[in-house]
Coordinates of C-alpha atoms in Angstrom, one line a residue:
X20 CA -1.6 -63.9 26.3
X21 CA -1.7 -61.6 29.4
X22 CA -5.1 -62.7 31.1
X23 CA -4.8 -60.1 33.7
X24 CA -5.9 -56.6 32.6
X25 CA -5.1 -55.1 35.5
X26 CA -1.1 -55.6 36.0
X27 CA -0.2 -53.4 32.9
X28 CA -1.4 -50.6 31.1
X29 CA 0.4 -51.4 27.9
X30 CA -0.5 -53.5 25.3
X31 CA -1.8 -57.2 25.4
X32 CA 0.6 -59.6 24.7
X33 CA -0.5 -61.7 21.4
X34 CA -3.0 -60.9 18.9
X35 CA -6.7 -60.8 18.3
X36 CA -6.6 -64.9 17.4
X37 CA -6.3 -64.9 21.4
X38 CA -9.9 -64.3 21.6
X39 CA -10.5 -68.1 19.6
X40 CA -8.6 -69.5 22.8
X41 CA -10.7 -72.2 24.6
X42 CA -11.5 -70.5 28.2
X43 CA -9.3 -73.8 30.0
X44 CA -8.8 -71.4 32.8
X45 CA -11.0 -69.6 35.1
X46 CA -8.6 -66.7 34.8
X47 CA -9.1 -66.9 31.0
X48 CA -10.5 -63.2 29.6
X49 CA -11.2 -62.2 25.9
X50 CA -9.3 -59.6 24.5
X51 CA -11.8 -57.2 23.8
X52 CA -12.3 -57.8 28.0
X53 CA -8.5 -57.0 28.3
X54 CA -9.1 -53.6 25.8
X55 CA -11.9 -52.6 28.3
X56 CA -10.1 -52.9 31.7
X57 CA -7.3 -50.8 30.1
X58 CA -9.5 -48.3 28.5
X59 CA -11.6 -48.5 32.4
X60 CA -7.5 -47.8 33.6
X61 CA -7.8 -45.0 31.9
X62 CA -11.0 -43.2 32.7
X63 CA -10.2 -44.5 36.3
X64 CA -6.7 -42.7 36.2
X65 CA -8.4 -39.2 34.8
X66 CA -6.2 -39.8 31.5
X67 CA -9.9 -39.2 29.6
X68 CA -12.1 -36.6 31.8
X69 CA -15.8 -36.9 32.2
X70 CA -16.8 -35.1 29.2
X71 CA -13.7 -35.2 26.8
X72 CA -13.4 -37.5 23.5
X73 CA -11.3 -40.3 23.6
X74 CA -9.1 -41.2 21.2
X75 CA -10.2 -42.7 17.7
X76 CA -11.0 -46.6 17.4
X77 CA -8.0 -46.5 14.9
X78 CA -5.7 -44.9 17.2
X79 CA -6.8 -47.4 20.3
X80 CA -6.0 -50.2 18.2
X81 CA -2.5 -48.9 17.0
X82 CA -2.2 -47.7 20.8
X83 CA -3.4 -51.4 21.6
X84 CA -1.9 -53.7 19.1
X85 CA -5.3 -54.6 18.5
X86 CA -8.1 -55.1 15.6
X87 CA -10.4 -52.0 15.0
X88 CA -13.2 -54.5 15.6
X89 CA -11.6 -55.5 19.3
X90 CA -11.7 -51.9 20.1
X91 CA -14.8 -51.1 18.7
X92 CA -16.4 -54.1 20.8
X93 CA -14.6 -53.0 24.2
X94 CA -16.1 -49.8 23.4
X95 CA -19.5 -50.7 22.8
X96 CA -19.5 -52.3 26.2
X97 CA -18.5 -49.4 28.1
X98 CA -21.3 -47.2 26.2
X99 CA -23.6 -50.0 27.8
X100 CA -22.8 -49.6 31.0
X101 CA -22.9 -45.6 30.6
X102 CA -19.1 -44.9 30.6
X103 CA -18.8 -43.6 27.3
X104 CA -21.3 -41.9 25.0
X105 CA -21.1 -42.0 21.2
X106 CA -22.1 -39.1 19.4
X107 CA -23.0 -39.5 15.6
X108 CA -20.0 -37.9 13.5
X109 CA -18.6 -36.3 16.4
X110 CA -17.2 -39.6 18.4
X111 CA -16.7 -41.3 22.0
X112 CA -16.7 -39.3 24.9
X113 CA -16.0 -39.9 28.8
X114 CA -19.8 -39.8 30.4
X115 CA -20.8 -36.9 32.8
X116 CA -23.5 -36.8 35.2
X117 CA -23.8 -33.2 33.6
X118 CA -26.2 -35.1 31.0
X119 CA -30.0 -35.4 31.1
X120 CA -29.4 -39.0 30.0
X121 CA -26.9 -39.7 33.1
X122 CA -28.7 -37.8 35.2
X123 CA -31.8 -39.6 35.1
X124 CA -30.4 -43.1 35.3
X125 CA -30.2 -42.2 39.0
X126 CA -33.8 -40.5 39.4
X127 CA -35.6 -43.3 38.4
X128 CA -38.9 -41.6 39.7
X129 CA -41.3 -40.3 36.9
X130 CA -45.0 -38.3 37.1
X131 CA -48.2 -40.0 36.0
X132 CA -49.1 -37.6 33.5
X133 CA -45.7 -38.2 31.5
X134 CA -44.9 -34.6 32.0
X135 CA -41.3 -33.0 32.8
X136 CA -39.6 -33.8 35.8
X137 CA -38.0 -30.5 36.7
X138 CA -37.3 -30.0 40.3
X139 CA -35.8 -27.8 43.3
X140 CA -33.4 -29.1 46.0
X141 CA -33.9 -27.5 49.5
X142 CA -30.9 -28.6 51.3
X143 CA -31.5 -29.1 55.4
X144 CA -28.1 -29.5 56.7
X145 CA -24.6 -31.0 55.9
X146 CA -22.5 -32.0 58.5
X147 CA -18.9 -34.5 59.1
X148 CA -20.0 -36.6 61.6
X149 CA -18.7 -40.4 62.9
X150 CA -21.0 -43.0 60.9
X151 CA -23.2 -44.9 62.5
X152 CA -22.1 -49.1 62.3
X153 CA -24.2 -49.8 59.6
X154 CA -23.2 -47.2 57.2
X155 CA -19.4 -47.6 58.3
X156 CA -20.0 -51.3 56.9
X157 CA -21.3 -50.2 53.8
X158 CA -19.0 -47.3 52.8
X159 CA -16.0 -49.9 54.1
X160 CA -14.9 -47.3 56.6
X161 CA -13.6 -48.0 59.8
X162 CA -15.0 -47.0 63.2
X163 CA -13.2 -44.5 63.5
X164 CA -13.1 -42.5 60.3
X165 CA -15.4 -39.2 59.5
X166 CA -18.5 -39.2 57.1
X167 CA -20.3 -36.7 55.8
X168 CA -24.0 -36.6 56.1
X169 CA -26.1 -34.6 53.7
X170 CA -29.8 -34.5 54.2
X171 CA -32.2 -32.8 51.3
X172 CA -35.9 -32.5 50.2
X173 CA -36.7 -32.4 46.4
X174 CA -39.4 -30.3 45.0
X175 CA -41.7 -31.1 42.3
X176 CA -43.7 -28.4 41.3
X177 CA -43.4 -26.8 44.3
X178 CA -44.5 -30.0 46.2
X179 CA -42.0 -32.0 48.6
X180 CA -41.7 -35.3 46.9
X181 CA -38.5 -36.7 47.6
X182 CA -36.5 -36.5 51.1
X183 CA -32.9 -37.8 50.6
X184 CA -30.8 -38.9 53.3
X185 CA -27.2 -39.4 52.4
X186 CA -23.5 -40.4 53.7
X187 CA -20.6 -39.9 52.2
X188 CA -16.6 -41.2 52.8
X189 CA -15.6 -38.3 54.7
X190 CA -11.8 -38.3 53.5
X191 CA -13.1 -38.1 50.0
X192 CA -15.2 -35.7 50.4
X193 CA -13.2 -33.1 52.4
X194 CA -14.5 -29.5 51.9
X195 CA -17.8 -30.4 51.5
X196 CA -20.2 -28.0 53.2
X197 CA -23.6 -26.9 53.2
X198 CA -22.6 -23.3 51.9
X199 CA -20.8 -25.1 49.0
X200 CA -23.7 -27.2 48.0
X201 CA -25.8 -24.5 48.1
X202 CA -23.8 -22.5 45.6
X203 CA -23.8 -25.8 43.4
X204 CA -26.3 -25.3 40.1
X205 CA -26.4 -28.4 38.9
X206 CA -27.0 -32.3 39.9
X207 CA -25.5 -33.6 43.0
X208 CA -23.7 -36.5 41.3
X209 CA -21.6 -33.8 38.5
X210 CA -20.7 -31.9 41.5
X211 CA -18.9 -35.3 43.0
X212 CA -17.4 -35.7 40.0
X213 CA -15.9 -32.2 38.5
X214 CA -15.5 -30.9 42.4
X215 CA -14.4 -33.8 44.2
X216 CA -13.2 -36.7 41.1
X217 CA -15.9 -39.1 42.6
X218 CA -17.8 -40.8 39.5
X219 CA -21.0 -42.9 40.4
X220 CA -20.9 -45.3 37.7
X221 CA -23.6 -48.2 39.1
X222 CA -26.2 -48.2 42.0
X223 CA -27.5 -51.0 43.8
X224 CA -30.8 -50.5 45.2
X225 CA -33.6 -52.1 47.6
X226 CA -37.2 -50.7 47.4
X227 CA -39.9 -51.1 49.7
X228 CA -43.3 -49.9 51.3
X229 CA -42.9 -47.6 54.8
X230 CA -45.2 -45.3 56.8
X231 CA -44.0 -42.2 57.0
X232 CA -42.1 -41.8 60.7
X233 CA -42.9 -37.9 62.4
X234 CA -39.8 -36.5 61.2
X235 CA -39.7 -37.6 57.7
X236 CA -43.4 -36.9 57.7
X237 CA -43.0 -32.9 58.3
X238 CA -40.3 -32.3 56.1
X239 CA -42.8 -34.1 53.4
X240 CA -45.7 -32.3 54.4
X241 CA -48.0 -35.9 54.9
X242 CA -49.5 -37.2 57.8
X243 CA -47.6 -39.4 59.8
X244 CA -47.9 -43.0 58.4
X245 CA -48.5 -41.9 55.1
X246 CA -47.5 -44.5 52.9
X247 CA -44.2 -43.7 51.3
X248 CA -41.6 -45.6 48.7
X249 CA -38.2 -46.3 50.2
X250 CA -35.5 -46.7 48.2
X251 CA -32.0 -47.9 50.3
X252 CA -29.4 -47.0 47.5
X253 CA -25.4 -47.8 47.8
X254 CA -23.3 -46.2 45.1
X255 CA -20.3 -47.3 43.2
X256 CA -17.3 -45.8 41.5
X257 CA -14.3 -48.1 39.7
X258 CA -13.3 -50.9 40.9
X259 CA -16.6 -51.4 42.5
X260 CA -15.4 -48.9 45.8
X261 CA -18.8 -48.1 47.7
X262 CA -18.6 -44.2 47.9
X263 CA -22.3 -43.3 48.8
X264 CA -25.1 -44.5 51.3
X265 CA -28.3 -43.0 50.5
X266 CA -31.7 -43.4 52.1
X267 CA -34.5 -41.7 49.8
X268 CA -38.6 -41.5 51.2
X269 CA -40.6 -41.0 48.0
X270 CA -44.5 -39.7 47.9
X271 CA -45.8 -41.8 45.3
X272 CA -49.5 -40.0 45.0
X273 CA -49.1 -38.4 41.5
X274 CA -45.8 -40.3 40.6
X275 CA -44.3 -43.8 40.0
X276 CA -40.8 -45.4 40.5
X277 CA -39.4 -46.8 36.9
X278 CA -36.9 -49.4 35.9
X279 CA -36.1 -50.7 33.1
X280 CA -35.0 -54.5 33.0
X281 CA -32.4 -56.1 30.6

């Protein structure tokens, strides 16, 4: 059996009896785990866009040489971690940051009073710029290459909640200005994704308590050293590529930061 996903996009050599076989090597993978890397291939290559169905679970399996049932379980795994979305007599499609449930698995911040969380994004520049040494090291860039550094405020209800400080590889990224984000209507992440065919698909985050510095203090309207949430975000697309760096400054007063453990 062909424990290596990656080296081929056709079908896995054996049959669904593989997945019985005693994990004797550390390179051992089920098949359902060899179905998902090559339906990941896939959505990786742009074979399946962000927002198109897939094919059927029959025709994956007849594509695959597989079980309905392998398919079906490679599937379910990539609804879990947000890459597809089944829809109830319609089928499986590629997920888009163009959906309120997408969306807000990035926007983790919710208000007190369990109202809506519609909001405004006043952009304050956009620039290509060298990286500083740190960000360089997270986005795996080398000294030399360009970044792009895009710095925002969101608005709740008219109230400057959220200031956003973020870098992005600059050779990905190329065209980006702030007269193009401005005519964007939409979330920040779909417009990576349709515009530029950057897909965030996880986030790793750290959180903690700050006191609001001058600068980010006046573009929040607060005092300085009002206490504020910071949330140090780095962004991945496939194959686990680090494609964002993003420093956020939250004012927590009428809202609170949510997530959901599994």
């Amino acid at each position: 059996m062909n424990s290596n996903p990656a080296s081929s996009t056709s079908a896995p050599a054996g049959n669904d009896r593989a997945e019985g076989v005693a994990a004797s090597s550390p390179t051992f993978s089920p098949l359902y785990r060899q179905i998902k890397a090559l339906i990941t291939q896939g959505l990786e290559s742009g074979e399946w866009k962000p927002g198109e169905m897939i094919p059927s679970e029959v025709e994956l399996a007849g594509r695959y040489k597989v079980s309905q049932g392998t398919v079906r379980k490679a599937i379910d795994e990539l609804a879990a971690d947000n890459l597809l979305v089944r829809r109830q007599g319609k089928g499986t499609f590629v997920a888009t940051h163009n959906e309120d449930r997408v969306q807000f698995r990035f926007l983790r911040l919710l208000p007190d009073d369990g109202g809506s969380l519609g909001h405004d994004s006043r952009l304050v520049e956009c620039r290509r710029l060298r990286a500083p040494a740190e960000i360089a090291r997270q986005l795996e860039l080398k000294p030399a290459d360009p970044a792009v550094l895009i710095r925002r405020v969101l608005e709740f209800e008219r109230t400057p909640t959220v200031f956003d400080e973020i870098w992005l590889p600059g050779a990905m990224f190329k065209g980006l200005t702030l007269e193009r984000l401005a005519g964007y209507e939409g979330p920040l992440y779909a417009m990576f994704e349709t515009d530029f065919g950057t897909r965030m698909i996880r986030a790793s985050e750290k959180i903690r308590a700050v006191a609001a510095d001058p600068a980010v203090a006046e573009l929040l309207k607060v005092e300085t050293g009002f206490p504020l949430l910071s949330v140090d975000r780095v962004s991945y697309t496939y194959g686990d590529k680090p494609v964002e760096v993003r420093r956020g400054w939250y004012v927590t007063t009428r809202f609170f930061y949510q997530n959901d453990l599994s």
